[in-house]
mmCIF file of C-alpha atoms in Angstrom:
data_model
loop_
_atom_site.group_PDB
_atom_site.id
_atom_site.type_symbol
_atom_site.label_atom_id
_atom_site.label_comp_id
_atom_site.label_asym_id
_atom_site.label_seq_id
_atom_site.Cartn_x
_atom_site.Cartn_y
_atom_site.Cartn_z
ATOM 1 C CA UNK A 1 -76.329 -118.516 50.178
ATOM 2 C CA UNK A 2 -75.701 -117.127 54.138
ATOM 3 C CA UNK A 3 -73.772 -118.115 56.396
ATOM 4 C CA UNK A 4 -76.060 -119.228 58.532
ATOM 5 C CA UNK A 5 -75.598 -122.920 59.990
ATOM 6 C CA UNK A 6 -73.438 -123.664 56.860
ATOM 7 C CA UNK A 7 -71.221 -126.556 56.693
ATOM 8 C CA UNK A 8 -67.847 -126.942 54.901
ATOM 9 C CA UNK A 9 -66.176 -130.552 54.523
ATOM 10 C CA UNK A 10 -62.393 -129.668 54.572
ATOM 11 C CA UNK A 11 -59.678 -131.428 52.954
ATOM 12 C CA UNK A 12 -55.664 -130.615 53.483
ATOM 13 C CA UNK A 13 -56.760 -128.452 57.031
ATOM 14 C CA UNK A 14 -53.237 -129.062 58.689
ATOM 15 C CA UNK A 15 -51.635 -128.033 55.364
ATOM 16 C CA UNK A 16 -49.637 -125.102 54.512
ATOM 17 C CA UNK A 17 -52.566 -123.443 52.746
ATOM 18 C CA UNK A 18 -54.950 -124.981 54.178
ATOM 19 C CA UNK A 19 -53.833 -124.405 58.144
ATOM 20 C CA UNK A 20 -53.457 -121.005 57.470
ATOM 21 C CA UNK A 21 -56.459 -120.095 55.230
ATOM 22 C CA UNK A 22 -58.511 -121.874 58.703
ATOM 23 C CA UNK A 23 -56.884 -118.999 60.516
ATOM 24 C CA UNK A 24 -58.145 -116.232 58.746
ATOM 25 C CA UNK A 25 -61.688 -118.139 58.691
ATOM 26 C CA UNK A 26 -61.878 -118.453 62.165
ATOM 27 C CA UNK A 27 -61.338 -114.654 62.103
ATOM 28 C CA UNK A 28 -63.638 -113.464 59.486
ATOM 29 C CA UNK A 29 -66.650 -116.285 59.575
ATOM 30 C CA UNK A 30 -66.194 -118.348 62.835
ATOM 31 C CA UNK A 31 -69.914 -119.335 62.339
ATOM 32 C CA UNK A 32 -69.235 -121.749 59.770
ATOM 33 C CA UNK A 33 -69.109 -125.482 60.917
ATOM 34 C CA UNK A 34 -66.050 -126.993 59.745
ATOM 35 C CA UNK A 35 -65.587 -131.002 59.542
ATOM 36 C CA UNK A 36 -62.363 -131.952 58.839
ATOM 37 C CA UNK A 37 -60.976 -135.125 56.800
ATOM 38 C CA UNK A 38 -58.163 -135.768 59.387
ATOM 39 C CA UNK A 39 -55.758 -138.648 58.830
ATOM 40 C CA UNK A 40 -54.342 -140.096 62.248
ATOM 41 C CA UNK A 41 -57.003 -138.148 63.991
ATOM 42 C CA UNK A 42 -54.897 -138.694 67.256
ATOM 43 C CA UNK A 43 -55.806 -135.917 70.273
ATOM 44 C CA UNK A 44 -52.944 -134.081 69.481
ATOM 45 C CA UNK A 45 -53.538 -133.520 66.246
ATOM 46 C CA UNK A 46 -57.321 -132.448 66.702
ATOM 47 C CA UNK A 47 -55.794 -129.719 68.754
ATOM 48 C CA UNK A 48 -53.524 -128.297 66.778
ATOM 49 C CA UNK A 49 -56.647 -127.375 64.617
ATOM 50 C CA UNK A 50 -58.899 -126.643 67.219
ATOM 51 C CA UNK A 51 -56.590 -123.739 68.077
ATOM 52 C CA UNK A 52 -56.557 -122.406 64.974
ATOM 53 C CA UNK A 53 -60.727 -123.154 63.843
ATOM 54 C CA UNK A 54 -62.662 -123.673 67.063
ATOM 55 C CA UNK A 55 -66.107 -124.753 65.562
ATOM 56 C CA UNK A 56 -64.501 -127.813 63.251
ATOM 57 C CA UNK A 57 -65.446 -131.485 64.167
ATOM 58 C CA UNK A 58 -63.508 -134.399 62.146
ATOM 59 C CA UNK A 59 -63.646 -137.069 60.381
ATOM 60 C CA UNK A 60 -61.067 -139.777 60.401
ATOM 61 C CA UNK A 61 -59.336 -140.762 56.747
ATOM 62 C CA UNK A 62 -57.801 -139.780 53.826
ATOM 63 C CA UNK A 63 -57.702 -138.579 50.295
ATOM 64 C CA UNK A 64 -57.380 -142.172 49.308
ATOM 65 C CA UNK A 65 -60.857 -142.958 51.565
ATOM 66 C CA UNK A 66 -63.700 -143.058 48.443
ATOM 67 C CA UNK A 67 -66.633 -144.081 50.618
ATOM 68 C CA UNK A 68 -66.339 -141.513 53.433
ATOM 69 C CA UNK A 69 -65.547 -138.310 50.899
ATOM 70 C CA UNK A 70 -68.684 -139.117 48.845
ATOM 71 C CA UNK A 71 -70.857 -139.656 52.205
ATOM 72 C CA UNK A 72 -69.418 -136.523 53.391
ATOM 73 C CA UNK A 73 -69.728 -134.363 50.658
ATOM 74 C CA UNK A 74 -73.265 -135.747 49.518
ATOM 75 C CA UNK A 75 -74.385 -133.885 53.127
ATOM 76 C CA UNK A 76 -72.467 -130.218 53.540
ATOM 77 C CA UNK A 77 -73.355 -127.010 51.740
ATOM 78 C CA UNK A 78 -69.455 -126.493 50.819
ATOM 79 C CA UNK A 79 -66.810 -128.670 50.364
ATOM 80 C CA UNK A 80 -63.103 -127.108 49.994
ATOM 81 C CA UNK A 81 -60.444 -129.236 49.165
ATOM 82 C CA UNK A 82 -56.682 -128.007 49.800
ATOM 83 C CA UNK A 83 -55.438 -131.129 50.294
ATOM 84 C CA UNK A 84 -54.113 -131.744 46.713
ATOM 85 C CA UNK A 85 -53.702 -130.545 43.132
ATOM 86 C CA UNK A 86 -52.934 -133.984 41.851
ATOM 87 C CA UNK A 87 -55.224 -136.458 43.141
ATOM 88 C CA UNK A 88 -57.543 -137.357 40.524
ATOM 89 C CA UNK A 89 -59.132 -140.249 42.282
ATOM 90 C CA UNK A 90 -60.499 -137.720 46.003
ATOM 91 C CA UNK A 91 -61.898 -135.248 42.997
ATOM 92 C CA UNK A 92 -64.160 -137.828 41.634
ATOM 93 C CA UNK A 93 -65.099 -139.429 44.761
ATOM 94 C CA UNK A 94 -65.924 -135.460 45.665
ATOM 95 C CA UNK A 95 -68.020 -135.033 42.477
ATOM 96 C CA UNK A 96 -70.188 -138.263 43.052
ATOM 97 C CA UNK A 97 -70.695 -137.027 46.481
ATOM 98 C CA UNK A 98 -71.957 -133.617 45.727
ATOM 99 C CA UNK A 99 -73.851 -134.521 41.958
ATOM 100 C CA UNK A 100 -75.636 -136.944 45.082
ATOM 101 C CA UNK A 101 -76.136 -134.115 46.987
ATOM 102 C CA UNK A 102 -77.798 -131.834 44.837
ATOM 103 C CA UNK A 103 -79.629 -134.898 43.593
ATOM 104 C CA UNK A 104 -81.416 -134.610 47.326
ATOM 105 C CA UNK A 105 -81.584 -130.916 47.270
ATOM 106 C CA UNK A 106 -83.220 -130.099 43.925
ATOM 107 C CA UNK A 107 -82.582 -126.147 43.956
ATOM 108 C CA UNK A 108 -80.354 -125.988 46.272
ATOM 109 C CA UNK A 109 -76.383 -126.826 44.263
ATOM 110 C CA UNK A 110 -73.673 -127.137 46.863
ATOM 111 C CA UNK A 111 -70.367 -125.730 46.536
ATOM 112 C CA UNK A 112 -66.987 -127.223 45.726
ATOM 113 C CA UNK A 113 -63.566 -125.031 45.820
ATOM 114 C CA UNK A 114 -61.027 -126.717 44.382
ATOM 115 C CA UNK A 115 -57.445 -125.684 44.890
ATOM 116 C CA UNK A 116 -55.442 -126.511 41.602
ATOM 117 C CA UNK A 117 -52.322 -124.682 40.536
ATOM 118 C CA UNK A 118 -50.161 -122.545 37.936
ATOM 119 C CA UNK A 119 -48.950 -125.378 36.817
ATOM 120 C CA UNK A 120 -51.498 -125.872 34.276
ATOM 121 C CA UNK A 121 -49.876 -122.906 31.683
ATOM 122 C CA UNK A 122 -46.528 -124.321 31.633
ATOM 123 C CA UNK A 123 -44.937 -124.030 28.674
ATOM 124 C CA UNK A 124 -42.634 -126.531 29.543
ATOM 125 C CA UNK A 125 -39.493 -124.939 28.337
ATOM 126 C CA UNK A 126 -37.318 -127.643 29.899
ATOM 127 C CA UNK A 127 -35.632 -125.081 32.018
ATOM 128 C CA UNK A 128 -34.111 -123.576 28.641
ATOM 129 C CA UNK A 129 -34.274 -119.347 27.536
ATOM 130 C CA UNK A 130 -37.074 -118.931 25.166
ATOM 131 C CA UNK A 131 -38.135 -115.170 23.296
ATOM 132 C CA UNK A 132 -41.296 -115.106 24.624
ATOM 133 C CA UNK A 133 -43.874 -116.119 27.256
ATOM 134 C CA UNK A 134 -47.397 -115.924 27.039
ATOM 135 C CA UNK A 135 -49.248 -114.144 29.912
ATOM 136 C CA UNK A 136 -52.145 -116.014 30.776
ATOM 137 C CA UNK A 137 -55.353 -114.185 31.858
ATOM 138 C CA UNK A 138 -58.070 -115.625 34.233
ATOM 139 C CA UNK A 139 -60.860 -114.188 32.044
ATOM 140 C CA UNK A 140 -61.455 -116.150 29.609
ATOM 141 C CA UNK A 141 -59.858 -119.164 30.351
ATOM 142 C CA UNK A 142 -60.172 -122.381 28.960
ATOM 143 C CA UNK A 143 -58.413 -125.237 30.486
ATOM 144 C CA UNK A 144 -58.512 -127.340 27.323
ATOM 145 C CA UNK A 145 -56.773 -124.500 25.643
ATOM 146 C CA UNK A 146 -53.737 -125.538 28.249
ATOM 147 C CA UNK A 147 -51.249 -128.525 27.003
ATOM 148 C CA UNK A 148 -53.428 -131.231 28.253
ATOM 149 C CA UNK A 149 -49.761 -132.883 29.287
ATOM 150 C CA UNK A 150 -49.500 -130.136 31.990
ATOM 151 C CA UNK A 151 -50.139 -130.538 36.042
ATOM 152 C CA UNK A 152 -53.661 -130.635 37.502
ATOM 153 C CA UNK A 153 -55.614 -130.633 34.247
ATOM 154 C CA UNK A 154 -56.897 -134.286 34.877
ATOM 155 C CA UNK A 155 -58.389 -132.888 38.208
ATOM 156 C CA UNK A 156 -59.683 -129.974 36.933
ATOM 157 C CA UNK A 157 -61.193 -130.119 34.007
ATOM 158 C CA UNK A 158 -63.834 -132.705 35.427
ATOM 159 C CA UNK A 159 -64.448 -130.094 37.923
ATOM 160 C CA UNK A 160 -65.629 -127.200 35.065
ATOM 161 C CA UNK A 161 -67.545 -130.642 33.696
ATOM 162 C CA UNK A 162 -69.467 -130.795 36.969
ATOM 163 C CA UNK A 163 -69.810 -127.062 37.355
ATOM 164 C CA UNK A 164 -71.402 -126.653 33.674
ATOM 165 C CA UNK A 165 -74.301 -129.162 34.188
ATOM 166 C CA UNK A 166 -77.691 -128.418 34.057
ATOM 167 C CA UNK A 167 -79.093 -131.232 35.508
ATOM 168 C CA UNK A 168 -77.849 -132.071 39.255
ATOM 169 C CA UNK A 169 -75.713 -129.087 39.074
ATOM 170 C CA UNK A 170 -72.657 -128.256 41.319
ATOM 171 C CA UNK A 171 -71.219 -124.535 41.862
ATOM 172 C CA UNK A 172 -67.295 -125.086 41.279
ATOM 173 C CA UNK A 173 -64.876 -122.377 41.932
ATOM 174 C CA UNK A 174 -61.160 -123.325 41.280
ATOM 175 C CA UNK A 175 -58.233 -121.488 42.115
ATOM 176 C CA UNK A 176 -54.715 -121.764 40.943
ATOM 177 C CA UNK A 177 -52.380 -120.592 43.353
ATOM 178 C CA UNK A 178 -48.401 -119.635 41.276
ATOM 179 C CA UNK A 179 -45.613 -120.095 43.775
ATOM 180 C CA UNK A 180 -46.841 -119.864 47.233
ATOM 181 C CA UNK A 181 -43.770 -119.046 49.625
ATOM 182 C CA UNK A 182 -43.491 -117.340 52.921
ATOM 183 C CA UNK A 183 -43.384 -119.147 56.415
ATOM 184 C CA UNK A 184 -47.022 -119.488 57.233
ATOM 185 C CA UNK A 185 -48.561 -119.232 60.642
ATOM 186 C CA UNK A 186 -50.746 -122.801 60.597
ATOM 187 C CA UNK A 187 -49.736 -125.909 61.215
ATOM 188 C CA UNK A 188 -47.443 -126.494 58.238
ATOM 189 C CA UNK A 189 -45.415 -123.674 58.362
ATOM 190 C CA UNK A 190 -43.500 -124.057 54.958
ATOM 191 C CA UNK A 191 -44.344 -124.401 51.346
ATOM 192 C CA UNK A 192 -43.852 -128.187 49.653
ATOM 193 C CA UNK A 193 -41.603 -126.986 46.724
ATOM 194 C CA UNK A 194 -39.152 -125.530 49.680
ATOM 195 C CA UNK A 195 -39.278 -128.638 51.649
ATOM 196 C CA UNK A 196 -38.894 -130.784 48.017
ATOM 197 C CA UNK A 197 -35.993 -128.870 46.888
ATOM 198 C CA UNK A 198 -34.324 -128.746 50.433
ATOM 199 C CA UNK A 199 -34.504 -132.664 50.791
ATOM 200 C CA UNK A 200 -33.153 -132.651 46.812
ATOM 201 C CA UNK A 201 -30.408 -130.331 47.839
ATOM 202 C CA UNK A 202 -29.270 -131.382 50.941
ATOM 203 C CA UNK A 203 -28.895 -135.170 49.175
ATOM 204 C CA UNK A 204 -26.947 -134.326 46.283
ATOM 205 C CA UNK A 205 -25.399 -131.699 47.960
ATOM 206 C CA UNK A 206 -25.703 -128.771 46.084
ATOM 207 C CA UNK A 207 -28.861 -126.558 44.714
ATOM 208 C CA UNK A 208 -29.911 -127.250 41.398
ATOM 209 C CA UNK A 209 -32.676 -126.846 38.561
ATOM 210 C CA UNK A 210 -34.340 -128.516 36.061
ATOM 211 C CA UNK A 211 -32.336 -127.960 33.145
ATOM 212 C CA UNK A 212 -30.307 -124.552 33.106
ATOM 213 C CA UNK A 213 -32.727 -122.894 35.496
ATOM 214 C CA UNK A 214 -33.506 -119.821 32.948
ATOM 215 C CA UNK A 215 -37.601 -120.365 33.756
ATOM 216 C CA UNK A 216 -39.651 -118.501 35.773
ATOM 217 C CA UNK A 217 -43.074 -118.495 37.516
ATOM 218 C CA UNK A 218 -45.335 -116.019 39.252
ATOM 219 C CA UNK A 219 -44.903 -116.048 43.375
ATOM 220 C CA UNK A 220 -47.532 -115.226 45.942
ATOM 221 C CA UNK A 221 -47.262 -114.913 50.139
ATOM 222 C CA UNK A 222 -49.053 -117.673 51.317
ATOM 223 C CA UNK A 223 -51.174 -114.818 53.693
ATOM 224 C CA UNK A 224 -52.085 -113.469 50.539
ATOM 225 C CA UNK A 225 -53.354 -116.619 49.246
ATOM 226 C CA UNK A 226 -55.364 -117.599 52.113
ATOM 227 C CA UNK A 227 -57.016 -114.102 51.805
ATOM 228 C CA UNK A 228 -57.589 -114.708 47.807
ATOM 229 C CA UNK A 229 -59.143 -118.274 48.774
ATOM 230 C CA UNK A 230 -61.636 -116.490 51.603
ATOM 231 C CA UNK A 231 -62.676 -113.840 49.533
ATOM 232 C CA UNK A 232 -63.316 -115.605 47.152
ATOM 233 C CA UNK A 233 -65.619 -118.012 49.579
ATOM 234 C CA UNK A 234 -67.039 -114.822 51.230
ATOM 235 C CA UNK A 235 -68.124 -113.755 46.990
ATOM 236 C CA UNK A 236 -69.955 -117.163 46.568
ATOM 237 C CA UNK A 237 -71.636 -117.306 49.873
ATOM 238 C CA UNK A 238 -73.115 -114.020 48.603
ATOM 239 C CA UNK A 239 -74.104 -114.933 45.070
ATOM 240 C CA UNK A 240 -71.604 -112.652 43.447
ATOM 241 C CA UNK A 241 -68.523 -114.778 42.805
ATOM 242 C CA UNK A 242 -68.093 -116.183 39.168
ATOM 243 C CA UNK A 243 -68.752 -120.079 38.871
ATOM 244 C CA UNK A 244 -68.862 -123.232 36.822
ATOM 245 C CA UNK A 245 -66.880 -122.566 33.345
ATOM 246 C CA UNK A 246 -66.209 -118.658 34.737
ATOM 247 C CA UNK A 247 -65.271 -120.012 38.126
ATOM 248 C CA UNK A 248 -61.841 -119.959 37.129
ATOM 249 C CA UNK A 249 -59.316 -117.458 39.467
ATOM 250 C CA UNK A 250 -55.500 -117.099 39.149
ATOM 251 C CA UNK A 251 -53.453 -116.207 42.467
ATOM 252 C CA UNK A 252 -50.813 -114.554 41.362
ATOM 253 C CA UNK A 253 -48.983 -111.258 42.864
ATOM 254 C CA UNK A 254 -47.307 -109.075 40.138
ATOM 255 C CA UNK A 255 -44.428 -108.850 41.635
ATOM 256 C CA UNK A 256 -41.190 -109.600 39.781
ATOM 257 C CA UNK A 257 -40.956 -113.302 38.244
ATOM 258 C CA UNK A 258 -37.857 -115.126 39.283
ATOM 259 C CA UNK A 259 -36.024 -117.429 37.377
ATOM 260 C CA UNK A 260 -35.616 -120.919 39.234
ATOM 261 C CA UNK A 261 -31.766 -120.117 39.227
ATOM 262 C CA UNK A 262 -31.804 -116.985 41.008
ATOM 263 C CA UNK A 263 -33.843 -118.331 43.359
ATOM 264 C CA UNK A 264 -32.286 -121.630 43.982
ATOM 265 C CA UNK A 265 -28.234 -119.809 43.695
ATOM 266 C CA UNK A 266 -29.868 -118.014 47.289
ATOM 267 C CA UNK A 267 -30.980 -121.075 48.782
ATOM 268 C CA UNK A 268 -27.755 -123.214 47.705
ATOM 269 C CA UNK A 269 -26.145 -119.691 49.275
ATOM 270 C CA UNK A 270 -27.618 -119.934 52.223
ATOM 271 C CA UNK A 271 -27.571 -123.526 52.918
ATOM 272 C CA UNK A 272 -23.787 -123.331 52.533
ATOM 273 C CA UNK A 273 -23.399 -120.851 55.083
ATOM 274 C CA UNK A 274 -25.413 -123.200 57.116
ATOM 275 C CA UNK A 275 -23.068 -126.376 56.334
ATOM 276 C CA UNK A 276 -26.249 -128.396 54.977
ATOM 277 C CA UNK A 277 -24.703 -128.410 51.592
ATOM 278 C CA UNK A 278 -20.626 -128.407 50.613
ATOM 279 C CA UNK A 279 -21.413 -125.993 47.077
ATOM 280 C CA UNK A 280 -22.828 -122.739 46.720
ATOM 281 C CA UNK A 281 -24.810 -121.131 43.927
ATOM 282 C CA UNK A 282 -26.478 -123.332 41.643
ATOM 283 C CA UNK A 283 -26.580 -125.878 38.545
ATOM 284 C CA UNK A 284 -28.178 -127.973 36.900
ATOM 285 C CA UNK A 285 -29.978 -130.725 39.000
ATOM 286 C CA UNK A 286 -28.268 -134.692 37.904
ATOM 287 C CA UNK A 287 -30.554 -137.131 36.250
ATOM 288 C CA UNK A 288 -30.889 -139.106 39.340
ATOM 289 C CA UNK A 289 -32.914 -136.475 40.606
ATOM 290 C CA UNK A 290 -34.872 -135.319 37.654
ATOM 291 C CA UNK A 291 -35.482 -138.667 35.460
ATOM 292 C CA UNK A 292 -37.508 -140.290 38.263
ATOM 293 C CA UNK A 293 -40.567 -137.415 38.267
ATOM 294 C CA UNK A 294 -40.289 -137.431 34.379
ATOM 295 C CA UNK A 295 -42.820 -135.243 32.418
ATOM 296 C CA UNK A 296 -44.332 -133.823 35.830
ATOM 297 C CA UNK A 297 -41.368 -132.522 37.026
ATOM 298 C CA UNK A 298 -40.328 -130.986 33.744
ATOM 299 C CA UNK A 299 -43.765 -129.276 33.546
ATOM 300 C CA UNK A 300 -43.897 -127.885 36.808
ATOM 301 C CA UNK A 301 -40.044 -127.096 37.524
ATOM 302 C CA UNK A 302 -38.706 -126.430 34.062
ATOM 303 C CA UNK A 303 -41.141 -124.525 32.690
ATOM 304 C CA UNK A 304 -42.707 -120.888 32.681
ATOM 305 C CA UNK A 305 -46.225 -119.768 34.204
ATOM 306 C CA UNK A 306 -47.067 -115.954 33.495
ATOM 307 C CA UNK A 307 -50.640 -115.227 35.019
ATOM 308 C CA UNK A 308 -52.776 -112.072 35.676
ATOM 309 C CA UNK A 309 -55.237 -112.575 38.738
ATOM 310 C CA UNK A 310 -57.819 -110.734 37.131
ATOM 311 C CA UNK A 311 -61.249 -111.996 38.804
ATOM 312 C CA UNK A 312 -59.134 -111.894 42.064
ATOM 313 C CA UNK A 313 -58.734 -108.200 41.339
ATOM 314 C CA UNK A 314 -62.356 -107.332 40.792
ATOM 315 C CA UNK A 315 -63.267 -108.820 44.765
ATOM 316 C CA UNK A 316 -61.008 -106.006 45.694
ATOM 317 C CA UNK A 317 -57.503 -108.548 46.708
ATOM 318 C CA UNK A 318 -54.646 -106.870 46.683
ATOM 319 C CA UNK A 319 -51.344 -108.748 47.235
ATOM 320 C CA UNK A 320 -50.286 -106.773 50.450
ATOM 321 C CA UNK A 321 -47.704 -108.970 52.202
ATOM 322 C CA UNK A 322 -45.824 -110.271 48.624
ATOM 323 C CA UNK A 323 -45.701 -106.432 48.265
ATOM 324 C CA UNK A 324 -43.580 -106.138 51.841
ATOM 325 C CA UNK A 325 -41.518 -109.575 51.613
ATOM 326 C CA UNK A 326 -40.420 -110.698 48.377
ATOM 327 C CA UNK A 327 -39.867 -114.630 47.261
ATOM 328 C CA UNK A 328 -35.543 -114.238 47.867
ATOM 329 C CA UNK A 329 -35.761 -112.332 50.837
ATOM 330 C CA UNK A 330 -38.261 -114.948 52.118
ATOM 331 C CA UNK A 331 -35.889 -117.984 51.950
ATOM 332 C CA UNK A 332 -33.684 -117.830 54.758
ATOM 333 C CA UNK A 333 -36.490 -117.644 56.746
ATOM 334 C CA UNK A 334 -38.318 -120.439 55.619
ATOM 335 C CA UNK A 335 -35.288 -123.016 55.761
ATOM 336 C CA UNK A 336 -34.491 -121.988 58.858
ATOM 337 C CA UNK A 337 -38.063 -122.986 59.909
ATOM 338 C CA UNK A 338 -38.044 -126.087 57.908
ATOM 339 C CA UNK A 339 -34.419 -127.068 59.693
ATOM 340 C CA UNK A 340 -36.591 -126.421 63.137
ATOM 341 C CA UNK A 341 -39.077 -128.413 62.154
ATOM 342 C CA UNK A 342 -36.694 -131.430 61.656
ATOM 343 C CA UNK A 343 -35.256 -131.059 64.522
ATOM 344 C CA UNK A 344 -38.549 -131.858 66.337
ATOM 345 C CA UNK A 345 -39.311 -134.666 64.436
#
């Protein structure tokens, strides 16, 4: 597949990953036509991304908008969603679009990269010690190995559906990203689990976990990420990335896991020495703020992910700025810049 006159239909571009994987696009491939799925597509907003991806056009709705993702998607070579790991209903309005698409352009299979998560590997410890945690490899994987309770499954696995048909066949790529952190240089400049935990924080006034904390997960720079996500767009546009049932890729630096205490003790830290919260260090979070995400939030917050990015590896990624800044040292950082950013609002 070149590059020539391509067009991607984007979802999540003024996203944290999103934004900044744009960025790096507009660096590497500016050729490519982007059109954007743009809710609120007020002037302002349009130029925020046209200063980050100058050949994008848009499209006004959102994830929610069935009729305008399949129309969209049954007419691009690529679609690329970063707009959301959980949101079942956009994934199956992007399948019918694109099973229509290659349905009109017999030989021709567009391409769909989905970003998912770590999530899916949880071992939902419930925030408890255990002896051991399984490492998962990208080679090999099988999603319906995964507890089929966990995060992003119900998205995904239709995906590797789509991507191992014969008839109207898709190319599917998706990519789990472990715990993206780092302020970003796009238009969302911090990551949603900071901005979750900082709201949780700052209203029970104290930093917290999801049972005793003693989990862990791998982390990733979001730069890093957005460099895993175009190389691995760069592979498929030349025919070498792996797809359908293979298309599977971990994003994951190796880099020390921490545990959700130790990371949460140096944001409770620091918030303290900001006077956002009364209470420094960390315990566990009160049931008024765990009970109400039930099952997902024990899946994703109290439970450990242990990944190796192996396909990553073999396109030649290498995790260079998780390497220079590490998750803690990252955090005062990024709450200052979420404080900033409510401060505009």
């Amino acid at each position: 597949m070149s590059t020539q006159a391509q067009t991607i239909f984007f979802l999540g571009a003024t996203g944290y990953l999103g934004s900044q994987f744009l960025l790096l696009l507009n660096e590497k491939l500016p050729q490519l036509h982007v059109v954007a799925l743009l809710r609120n597509a007020i002037p302002v907003r349009k130029e925020q991304l046209q200063k980050l991806y100058s050949n994008i056009s848009f499209i006004e709705g959102s994830l929610d908008d069935d009729a305008i993702i399949q129309e969209q998607a049954a007419k691009v070579d690529i679609v690329i969603n970063c707009g959301s790991s959980d949101h079942p209903a956009s994934t199956k309005s992007t399948l019918a679009g694109l099973e229509t698409n290659s349905k009109n352009n017999p030989g021709k299979p567009p391409l769909y990269i989905h970003v998912s998560g770590c999530g899916i590997v949880s071992d939902n410890a419930r925030g408890e010690p255990v002896e051991y945690v399984k490492e998962w490899s990208d080679l090999g994987l099988d999603l319906k190995q995964c507890n089929p309770e966990n995060t992003h499954l119900d998205s995904d696995i239709p995906i590797v559906e789509a991507g191992s048909r014969t008839e109207d066949p898709v190319r599917t790529i998706i990519y789990f990203p472990a715990q993206i952190y780092g302020v970003g240089e796009g238009i969302q400049k911090t990551t949603m689990w900071l901005r979750m935990f900082f709201d949780m924080m700052k209203n029970v006034g104290h930093a917290g976990t999801w049972g005793s904390g003693a989990n862990a997960m791998n982390n990733i720079h979001v730069k890093d990420c957005a460099m895993g996500l175009f190389l691995i767009l760069q592979a498929a546009l030349e025919g070498r990335a792996d797809e359908g049932p293979e298309g599977l890729y971990f994003s994951a630096s190796m880099e020390p896991r921490i545990t959700f205490h130790d990371w949460t003790k140096v944001m409770g830290d620091y918030l303290l020495s900001k006077g956002i919260i009364k209470e420094g260090g960390t315990r566990p979070m009160p049931a008024e703020v765990v009970d109400p995400l039930g099952n997902y939030g024990w899946s994703l917050l109290g439970g450990n992910q242990s990944v190796k990015p192996e396909r990553l590896y073999k396109l030649g990624w290498e995790p260079t700025e998780s390497k220079k800044l590490s998750l803690l040292d990252s955090i005062p950082e990024a709450v200052d810049q979420v404080l900033k950013d409510q401060m505009r609002k």
